Coordinates of C-alpha atoms and ligand atoms in Angstrom, one line a residue:
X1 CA 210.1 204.5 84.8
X2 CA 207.6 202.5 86.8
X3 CA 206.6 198.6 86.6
X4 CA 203.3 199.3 87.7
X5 CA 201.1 202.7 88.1
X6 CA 198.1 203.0 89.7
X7 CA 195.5 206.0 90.1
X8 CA 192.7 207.4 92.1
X9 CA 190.0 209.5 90.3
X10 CA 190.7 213.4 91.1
X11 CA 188.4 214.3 93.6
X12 CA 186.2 217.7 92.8
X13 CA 186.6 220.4 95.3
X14 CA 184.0 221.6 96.4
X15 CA 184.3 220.6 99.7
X16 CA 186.3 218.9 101.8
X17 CA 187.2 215.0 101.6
X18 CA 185.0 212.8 103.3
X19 CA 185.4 209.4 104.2
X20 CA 183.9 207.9 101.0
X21 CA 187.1 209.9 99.0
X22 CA 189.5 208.9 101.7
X23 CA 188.5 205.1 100.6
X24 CA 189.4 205.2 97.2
X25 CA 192.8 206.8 98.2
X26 CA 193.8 204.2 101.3
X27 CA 193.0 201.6 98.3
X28 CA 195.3 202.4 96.3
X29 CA 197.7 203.3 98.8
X30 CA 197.3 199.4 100.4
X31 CA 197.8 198.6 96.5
X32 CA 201.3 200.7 95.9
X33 CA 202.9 199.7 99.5
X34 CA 201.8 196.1 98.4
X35 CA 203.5 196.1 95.0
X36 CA 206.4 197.9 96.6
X37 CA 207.3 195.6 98.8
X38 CA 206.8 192.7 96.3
X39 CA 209.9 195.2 94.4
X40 CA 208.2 196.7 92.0
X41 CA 208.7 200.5 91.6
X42 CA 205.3 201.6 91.7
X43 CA 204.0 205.2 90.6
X44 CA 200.5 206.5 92.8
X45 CA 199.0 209.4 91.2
X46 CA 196.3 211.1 93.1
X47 CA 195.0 214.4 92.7
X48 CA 192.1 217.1 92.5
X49 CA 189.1 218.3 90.2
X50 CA 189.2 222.0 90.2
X51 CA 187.4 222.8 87.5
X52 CA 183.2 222.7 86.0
X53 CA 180.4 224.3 87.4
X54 CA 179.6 222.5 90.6
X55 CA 183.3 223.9 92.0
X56 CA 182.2 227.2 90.3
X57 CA 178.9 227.8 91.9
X58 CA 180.5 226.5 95.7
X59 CA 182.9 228.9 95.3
X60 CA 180.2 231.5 94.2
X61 CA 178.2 230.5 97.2
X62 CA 181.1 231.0 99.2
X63 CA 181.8 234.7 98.4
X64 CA 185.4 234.4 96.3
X65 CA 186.7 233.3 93.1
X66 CA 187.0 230.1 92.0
X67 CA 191.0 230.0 92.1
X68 CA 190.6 231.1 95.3
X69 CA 188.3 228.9 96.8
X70 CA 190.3 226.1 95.2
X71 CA 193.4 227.0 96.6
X72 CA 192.0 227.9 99.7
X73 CA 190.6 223.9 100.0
X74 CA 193.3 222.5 98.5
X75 CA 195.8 223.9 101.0
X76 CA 193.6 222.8 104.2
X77 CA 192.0 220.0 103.5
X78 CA 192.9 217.9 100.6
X79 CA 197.0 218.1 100.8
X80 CA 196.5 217.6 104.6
X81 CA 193.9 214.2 104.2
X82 CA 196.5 212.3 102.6
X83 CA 198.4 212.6 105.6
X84 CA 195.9 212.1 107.7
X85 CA 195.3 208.4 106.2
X86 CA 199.3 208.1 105.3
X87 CA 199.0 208.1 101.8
X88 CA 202.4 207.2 100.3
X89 CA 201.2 209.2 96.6
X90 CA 204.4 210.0 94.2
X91 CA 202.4 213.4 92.5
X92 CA 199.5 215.0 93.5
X93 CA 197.9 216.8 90.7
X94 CA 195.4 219.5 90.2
X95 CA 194.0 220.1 87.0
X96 CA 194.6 224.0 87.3
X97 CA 198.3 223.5 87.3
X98 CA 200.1 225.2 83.7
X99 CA 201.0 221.4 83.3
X100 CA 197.4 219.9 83.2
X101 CA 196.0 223.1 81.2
X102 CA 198.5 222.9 78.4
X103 CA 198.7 219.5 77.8
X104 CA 194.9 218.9 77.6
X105 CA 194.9 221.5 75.2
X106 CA 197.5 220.2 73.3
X107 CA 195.6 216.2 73.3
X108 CA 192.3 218.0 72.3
X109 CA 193.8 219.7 68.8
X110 CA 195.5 216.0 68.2
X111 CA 192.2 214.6 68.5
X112 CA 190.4 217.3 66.6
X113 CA 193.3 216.9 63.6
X114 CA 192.6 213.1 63.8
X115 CA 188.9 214.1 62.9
X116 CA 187.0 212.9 66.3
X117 CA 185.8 216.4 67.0
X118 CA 182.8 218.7 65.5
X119 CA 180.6 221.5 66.3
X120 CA 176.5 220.9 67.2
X121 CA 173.6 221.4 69.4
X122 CA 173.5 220.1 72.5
X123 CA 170.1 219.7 74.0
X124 CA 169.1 217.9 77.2
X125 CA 169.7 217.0 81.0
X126 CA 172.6 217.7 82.8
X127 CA 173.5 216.9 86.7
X128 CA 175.7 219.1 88.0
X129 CA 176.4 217.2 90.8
X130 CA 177.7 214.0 88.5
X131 CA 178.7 216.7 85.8
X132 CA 177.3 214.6 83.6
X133 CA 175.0 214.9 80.3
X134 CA 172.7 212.9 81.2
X135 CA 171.1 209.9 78.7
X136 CA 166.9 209.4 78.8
X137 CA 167.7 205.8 80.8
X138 CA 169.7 207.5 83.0
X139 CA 166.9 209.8 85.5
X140 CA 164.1 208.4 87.4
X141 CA 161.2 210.3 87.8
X142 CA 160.4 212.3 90.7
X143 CA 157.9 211.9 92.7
X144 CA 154.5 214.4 92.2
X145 CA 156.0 215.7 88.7
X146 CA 158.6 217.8 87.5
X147 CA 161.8 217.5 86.3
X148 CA 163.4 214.2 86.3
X149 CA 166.0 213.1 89.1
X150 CA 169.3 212.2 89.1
X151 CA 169.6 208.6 90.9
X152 CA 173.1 208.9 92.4
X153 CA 172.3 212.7 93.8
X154 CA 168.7 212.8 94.5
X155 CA 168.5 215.8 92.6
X156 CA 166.2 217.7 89.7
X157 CA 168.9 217.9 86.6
X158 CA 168.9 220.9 84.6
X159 CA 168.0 221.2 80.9
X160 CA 170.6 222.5 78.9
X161 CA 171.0 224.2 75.2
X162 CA 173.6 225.1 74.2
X163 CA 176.3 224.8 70.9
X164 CA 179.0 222.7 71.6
X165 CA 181.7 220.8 70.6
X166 CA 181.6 217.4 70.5
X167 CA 183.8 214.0 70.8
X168 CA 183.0 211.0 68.1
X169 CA 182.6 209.1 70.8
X170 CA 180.3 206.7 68.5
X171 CA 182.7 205.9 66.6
X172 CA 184.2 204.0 69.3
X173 CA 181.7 201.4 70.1
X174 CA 182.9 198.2 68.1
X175 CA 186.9 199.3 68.7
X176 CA 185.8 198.8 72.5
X177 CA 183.9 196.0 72.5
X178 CA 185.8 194.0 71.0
X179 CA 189.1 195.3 73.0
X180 CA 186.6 194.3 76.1
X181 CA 185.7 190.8 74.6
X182 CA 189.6 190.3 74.4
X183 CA 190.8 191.7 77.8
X184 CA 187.7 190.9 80.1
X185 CA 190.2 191.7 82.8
X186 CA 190.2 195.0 82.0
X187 CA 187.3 196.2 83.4
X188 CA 187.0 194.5 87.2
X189 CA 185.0 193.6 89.4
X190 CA 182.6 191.1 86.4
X191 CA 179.4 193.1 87.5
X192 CA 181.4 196.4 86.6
X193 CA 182.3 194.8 83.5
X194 CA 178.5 193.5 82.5
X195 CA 177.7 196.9 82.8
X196 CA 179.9 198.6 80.6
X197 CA 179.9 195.5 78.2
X198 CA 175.4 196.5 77.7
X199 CA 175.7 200.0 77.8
X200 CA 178.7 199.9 75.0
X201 CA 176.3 197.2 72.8
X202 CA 173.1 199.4 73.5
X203 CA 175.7 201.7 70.5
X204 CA 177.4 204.9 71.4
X205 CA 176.4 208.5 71.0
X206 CA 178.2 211.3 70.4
X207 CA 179.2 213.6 73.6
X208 CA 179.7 217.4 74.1
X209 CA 183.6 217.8 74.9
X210 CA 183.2 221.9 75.9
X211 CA 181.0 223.8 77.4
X212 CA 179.7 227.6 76.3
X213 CA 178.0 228.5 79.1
X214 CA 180.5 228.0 81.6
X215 CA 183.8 230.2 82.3
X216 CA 185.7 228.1 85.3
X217 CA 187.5 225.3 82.7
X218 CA 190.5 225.1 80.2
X219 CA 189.8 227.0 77.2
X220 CA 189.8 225.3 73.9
X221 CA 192.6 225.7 71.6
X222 CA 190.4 226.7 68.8
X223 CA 187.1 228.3 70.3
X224 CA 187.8 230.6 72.8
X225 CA 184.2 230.9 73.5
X226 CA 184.4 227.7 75.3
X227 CA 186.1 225.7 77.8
X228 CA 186.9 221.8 77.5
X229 CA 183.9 219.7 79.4
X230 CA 185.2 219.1 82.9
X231 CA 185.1 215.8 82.5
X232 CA 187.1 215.4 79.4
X233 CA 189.6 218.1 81.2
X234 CA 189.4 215.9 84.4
X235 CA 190.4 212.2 82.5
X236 CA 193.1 213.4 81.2
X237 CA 195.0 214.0 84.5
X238 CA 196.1 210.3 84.2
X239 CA 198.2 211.2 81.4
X240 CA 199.2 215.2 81.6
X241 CA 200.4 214.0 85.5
X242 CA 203.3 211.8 83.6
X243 CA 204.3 213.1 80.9
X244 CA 202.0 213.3 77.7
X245 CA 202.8 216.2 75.8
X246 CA 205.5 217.4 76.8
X247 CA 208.7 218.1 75.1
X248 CA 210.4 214.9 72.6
X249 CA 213.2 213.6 73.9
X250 CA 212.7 215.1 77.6
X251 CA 212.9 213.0 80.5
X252 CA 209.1 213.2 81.6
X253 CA 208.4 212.0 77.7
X254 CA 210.7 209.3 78.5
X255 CA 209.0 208.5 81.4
X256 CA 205.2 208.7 80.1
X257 CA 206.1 206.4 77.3
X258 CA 207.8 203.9 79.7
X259 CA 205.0 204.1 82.9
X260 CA 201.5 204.5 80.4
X261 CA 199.5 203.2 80.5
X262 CA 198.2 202.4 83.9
X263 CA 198.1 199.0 85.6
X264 CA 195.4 199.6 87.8
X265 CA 192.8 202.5 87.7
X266 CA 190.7 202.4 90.5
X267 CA 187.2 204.5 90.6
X268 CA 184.1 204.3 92.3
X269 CA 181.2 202.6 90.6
X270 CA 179.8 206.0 90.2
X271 CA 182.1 207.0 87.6
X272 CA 182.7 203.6 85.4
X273 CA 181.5 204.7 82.3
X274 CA 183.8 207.7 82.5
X275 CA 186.5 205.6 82.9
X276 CA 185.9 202.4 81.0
X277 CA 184.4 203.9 77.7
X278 CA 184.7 207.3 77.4
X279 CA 188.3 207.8 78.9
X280 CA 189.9 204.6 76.4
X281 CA 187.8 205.9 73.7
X282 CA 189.4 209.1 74.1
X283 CA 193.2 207.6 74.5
X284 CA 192.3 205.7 71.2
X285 CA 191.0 208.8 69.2
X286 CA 194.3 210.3 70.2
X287 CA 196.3 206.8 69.1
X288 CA 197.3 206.3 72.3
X289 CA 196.8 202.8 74.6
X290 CA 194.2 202.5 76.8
X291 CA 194.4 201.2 80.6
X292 CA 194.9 197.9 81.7
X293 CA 193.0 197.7 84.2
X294 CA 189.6 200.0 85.5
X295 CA 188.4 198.6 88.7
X296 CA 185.4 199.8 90.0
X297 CA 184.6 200.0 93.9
X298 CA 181.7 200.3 95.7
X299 CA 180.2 203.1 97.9
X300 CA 180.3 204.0 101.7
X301 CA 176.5 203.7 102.2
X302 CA 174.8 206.1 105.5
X303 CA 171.7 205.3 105.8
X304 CA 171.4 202.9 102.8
X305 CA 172.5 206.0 100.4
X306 CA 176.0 206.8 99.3
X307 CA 177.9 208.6 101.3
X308 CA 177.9 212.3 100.3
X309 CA 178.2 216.0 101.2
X310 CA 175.3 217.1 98.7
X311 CA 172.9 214.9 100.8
X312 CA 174.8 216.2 104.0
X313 CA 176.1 212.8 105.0
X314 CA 179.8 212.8 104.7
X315 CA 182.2 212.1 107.9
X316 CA 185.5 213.8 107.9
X317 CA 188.4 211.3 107.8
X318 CA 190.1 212.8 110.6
X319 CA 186.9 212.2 112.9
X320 CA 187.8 208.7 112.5
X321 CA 192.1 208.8 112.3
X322 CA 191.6 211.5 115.6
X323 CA 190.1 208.5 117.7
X324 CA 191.2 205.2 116.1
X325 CA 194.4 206.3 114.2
X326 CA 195.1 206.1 110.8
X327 CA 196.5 202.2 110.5
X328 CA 192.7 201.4 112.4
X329 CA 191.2 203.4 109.6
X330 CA 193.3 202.0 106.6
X331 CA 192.8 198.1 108.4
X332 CA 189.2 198.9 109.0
X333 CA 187.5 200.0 105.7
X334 CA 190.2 197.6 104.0
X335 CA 188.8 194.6 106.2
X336 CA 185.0 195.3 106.9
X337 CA 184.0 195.8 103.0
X338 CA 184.3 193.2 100.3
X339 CA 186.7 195.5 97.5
X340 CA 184.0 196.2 94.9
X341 CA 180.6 196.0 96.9
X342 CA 178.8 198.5 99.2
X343 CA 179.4 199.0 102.8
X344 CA 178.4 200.5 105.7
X345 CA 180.7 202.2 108.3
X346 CA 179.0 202.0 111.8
X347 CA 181.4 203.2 115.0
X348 CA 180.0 200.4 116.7
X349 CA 181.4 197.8 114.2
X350 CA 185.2 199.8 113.8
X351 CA 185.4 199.9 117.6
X352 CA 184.0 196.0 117.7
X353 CA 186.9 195.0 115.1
X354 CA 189.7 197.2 116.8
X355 CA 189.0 195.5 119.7
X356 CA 188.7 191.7 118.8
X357 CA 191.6 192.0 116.1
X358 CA 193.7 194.6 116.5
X359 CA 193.8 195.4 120.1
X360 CA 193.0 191.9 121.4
X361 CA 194.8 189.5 118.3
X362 CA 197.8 191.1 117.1
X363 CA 198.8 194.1 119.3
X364 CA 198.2 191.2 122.9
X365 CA 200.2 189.1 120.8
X366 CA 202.9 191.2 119.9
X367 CA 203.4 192.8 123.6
X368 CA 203.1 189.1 124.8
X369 CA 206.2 188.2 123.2
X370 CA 208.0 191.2 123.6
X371 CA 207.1 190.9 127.3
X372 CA 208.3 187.6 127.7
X373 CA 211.7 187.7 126.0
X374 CA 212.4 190.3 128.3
X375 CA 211.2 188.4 130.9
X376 CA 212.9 185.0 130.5
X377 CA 215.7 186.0 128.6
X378 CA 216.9 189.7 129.5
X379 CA 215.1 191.4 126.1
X380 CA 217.9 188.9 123.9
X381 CA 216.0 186.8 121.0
X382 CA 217.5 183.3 122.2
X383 CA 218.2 180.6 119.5
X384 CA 215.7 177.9 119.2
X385 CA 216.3 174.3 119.4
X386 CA 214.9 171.7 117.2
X387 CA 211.6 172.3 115.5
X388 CA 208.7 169.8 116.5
X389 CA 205.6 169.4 114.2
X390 CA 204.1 172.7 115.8
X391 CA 206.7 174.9 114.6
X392 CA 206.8 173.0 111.0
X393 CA 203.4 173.6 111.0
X394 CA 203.6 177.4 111.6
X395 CA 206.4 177.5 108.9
X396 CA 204.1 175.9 106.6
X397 CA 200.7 177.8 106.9
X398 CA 202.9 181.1 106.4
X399 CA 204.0 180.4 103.6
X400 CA 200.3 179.0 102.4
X401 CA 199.1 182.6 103.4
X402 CA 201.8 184.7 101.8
X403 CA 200.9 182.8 98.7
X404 CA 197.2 183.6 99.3
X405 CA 197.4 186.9 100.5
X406 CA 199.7 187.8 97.2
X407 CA 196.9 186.2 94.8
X408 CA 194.4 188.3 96.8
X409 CA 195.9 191.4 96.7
X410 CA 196.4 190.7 92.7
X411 CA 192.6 190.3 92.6
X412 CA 192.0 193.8 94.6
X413 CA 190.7 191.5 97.2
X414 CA 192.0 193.4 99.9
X415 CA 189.8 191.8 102.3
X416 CA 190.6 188.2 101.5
X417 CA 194.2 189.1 102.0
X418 CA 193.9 190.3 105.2
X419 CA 191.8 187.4 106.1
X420 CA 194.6 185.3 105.3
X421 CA 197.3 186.8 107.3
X422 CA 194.8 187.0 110.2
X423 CA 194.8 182.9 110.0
X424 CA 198.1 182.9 110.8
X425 CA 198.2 185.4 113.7
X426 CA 195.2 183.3 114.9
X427 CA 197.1 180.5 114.8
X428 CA 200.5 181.9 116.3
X429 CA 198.0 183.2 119.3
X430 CA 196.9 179.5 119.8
X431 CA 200.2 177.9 119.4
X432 CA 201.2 180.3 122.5
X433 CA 198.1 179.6 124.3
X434 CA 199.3 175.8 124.1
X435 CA 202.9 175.9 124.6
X436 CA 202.6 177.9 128.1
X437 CA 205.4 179.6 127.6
X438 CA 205.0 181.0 131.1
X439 CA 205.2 177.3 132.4
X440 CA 207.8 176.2 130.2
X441 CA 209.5 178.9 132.3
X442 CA 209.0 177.5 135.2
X443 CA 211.7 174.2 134.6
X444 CA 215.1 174.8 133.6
X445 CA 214.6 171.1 131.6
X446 CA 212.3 173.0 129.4
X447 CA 214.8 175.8 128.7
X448 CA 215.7 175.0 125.5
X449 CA 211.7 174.2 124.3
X450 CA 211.4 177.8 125.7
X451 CA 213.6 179.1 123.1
X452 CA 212.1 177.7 120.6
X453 CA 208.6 178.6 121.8
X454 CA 210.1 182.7 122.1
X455 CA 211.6 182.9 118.6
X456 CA 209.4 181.1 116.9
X457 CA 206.3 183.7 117.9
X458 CA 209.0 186.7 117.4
X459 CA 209.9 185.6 113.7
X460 CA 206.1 185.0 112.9
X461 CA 205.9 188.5 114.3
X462 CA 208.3 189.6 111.3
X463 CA 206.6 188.0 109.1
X464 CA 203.2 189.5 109.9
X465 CA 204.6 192.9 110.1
X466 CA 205.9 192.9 106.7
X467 CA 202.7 191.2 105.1
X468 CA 200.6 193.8 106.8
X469 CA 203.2 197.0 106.4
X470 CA 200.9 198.1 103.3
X471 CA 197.7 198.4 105.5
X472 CA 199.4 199.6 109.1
X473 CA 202.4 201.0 108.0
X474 CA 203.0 202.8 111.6
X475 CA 201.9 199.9 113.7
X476 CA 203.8 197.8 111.5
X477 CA 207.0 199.6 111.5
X478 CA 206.7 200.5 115.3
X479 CA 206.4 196.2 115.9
X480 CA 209.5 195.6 113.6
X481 CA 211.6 198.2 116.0
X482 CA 210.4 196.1 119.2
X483 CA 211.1 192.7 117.5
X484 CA 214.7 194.0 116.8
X485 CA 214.3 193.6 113.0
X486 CA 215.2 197.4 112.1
X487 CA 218.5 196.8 113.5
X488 CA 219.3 193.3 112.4
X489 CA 217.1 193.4 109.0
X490 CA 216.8 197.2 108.1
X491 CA 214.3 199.1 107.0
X492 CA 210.8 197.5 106.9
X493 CA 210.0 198.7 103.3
X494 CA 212.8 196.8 102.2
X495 CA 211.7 193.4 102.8
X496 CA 210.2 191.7 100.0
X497 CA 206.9 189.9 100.2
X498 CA 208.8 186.7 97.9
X499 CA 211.2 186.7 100.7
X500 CA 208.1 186.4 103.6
X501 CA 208.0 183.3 104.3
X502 CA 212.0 181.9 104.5
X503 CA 211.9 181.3 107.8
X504 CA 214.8 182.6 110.3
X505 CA 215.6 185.2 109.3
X506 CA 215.8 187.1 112.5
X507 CA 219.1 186.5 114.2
X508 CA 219.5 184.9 117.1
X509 CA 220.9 187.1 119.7
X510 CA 218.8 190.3 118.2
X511 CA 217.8 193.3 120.9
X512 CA 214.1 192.8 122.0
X513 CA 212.2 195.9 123.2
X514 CA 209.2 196.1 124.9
X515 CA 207.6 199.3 123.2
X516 CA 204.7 201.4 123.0
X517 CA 201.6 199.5 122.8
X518 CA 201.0 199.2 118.8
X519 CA 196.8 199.4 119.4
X520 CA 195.9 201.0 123.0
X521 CA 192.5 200.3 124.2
X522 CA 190.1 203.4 123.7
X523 CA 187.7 204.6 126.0
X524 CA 184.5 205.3 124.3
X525 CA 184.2 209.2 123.0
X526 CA 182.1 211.4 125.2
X527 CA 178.4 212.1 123.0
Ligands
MSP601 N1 186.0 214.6 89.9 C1 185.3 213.3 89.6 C2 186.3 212.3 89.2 C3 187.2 212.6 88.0 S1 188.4 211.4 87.7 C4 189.1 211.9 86.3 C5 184.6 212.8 90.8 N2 184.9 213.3 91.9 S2 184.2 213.0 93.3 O1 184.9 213.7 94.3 O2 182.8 213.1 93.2 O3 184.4 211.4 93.6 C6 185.7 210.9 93.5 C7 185.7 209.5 94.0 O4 185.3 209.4 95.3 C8 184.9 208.6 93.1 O5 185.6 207.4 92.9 C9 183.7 208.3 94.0 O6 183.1 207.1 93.8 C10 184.4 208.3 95.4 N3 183.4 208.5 96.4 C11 182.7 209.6 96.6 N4 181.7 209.3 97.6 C12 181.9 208.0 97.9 C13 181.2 207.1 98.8 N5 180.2 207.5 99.5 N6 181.7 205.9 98.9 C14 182.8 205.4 98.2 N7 183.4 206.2 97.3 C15 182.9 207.5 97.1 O7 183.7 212.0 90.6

């Protein structure tokens, strides 16, 4: 079973992953390797939209069938990006796996038996691009007539008729607002959770759940003129990925009942009504508990915009990872945007930040010490002598950071908690800048202050590595081979964050290596 599971939306396939996608995912992989290493056993479920008619018309355009084209993406880009950014992701599901396709079937008949389902008309705008039946407040007009635009694509939506089913979604509205007006934390960041709270008391109408006049989809149980709405087919990946529906008394029922339902769902802002009223209104049609948590993020923004390969603006991940590397990449996007707002990437500000606090703050830092225990005292981590106020001092802010980088990371603040352990590196910088080592060197009196001044920068050392081993797990695990902690401490992974801050835990005596340089400086790429 897992304490605590945590998802990424399934990412349509289209195309390949851009950077915007490879956000959501290092997010939530930062969240897992956090809650990890605080000992929880963590489940991270990421995965892929295969099916609807945006995927079927790109594969149309592209000359082969949708399976095909699917597979063919699937295979080279989207497997291969979550190595790319060193996603540590326990299932990777696509939703045209026998798995996905028979359990959604099998939770659309419980939900049609418990009454939530009919057959009508369905007239009016959809955006292909969203896949989304679109509500009158929803467009904005475009400019010199004709049809209305869809605001997040830029694009004309198309009218559709056709006979449907469709999901009681309205009889939903009160369950959810007052499951909302209990569990406010259930729908993060407060703006996110404003805006579901007035669309769900603006009431609830009822919403197509299949589609006639499209083939690429799960057919419905019952109809087999009709496939389930790709949306509806999409949501249900959460569940289907651990279990629901599949055989009483097996071992993934076991485990659905015991990991469902999720602890943290993370989406873009994009997609919040999907996921904080239509998906729990769904979950509670089939008598099942909703999530604990939906937070929703912001968007990469080029140009003011979001981010996207329909307007042409997506940057490949690995155009990034190729040049800065993938801890840069996870620290970077992490760092620069405040968890739940907008951002801009600009190369100019990445290669800024590498610099100043990666390159310059804690890789100097580390090859400083590692350097100088060679130096002075053969590569052997010496014992220190009595602490003075500077050392208590260090002692003491760690374990004020670990404390607030913890309550950060519980927030989704991933920014604020990397804030925080860059404090103490700041400080641990300063405190060598002071102490002069490198003079202390120079008098045999001041061989035993030495000592002190050498371990005490090496154990800070282990404790930044494991309070930053969720956002640069290479770096990280490279500096805790060259501080000697593999050997003496064991595996990185296996240090707990409640444990951070105990000071000395690195033995005295411990093999220090000066290794490769954890952030090289870059040269500029050629234009
Ligand atoms: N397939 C649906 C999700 C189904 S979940 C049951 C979908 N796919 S998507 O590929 O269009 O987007 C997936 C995620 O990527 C969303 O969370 C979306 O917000 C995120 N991003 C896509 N472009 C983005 C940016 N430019 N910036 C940040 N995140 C972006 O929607």
């Amino acid at each position: 079973m897992a304490d605590f599971y945590v998802t990424t939306p399934i990412y349509y396939v289209n195309d390949a992953p851009h950077i915007g996608h490879a956000y959501t995912t290092t997010a939530g992989d930062v969240l897992t390797r956090w809650h990890r290493q605080r000992g929880e056993s963590v489940w991270y479920l990421t995965g892929v939209d295969e099916h609807g008619t945006k995927v079927q018309r790109a594969a149309e355009a592209g000359g082969v069938a949708p399976q095909e084209w699917v597979d063919r993406l699937v295979t080279e880009s989207w497997r291969p990006v979550l190595g790319t950014i060193d996603a540590a992701n326990d299932d990777f599901i696509r939703t045209t796996e026998p798995r996905h396709q028979e359990r959604v079937q099998r939770f659309w008949e419980v939900v049609r038996d418990n009454g939530y389902v009919y057959e009508a008309d369905y007239e009016g705008p959809y955006c292909v691009g969203c896949e989304e039946f679109k509500l009158p407040g929803d467009l904005v007009e475009a400019e010199g007539g004709g049809p209305p635009l869809c605001p997040v694509h830029g694009r004309p939506v198309e009218m559709l008729r056709e006979k449907n089913w469709f999901f009681r979604l309205s009889a939903f509205t009160d369950a959810l607002i007052e499951h909302y007006e209990r569990h406010p934390e259930a729908v993060q960041p407060a703006s996110a959770y404003n805006e579901v709270m007035s669309f769900l008391r603006g009431g609830l109408v009822d919403i197509s759940m299949s589609r006639s006049s499209v083939a690429w989809g799960i057919g419905l149980p019952w109809d087999e003129q009709q496939v389930v709405y790709v949306w509806f087919d999409a949501l249900l990946n959460y569940i289907t990925a651990i279990g629901y529906g599949a055989d009483p008394g097996s071992e993934e029922a076991r485990f659905f009942a015991d990991t469902w339902p999720a602890d943290v769902q993370l989406v873009g802002k994009d997609i919040l009504r999907f996921h904080a009223v239509y998906w729990p209104a769904m979950l509670m049609a089939a008598g099942l508990p909703v999530p604990r948590c939906v937070f929703a993020h912001g968007w990469l923004l080029v140009g003011g915009e979001k981010m996207s390969k329909t307007r042409l603006t997506g940057i490949a991940p690995e155009q990034i990872t190729d040049h800065f590397g993938s801890d840069a990449f996870r620290y970077y996007f992490m760092r620069a945007i405040q968890f739940g707002q907008d951002g801009s990437f600009s190369w100019e500000d990445m290669s800024a930040r590498y610099t100043a606090e990666l390159a310059n703050g804690l890789g100097n830092l580390a090859s400083r010490a590692t350097a100088m225990v060679q130096r002075y005292r053969d590569g052997r981590l010496p014992a220190p002598g009595s602490p003075t106020d500077d050392e208590r001092a260090l002692q003491d802010l760690l374990a004020e950071v670990a404390r607030a980088a913890d309550d950060a990371v519980e927030r989704l603040d991933f920014a604020g908690a990397i804030a925080h352990v860059r404090r103490f590196i700041d400080a641990v910088n300063l405190y060598v800048t002071e102490r002069e080592p490198w003079v202390l060197a120079k008098d045999p009196g001041e061989a035993q202050r030495l000592d002190t001044v050498l371990y005490t920068v090496c154990e800070a050392l282990r404790a930044v590595a494991v309070l930053y081993n969720p956002v640069m797990p290479r770096a990280m695990t490279s500096m805790w081979g060259q501080i000697g902690a593999e050997a003496t401490l064991g595996p990185i992974g296996e240090q707990r964050l409640g444990d951070v801050a105990r000071w000395g835990q690195l033995p005295p005596g411990t093999t220090v290596s000066k290794g490769a340089i954890l952030f090289p400086r870059l040269e500029e790429p050629a234009e």
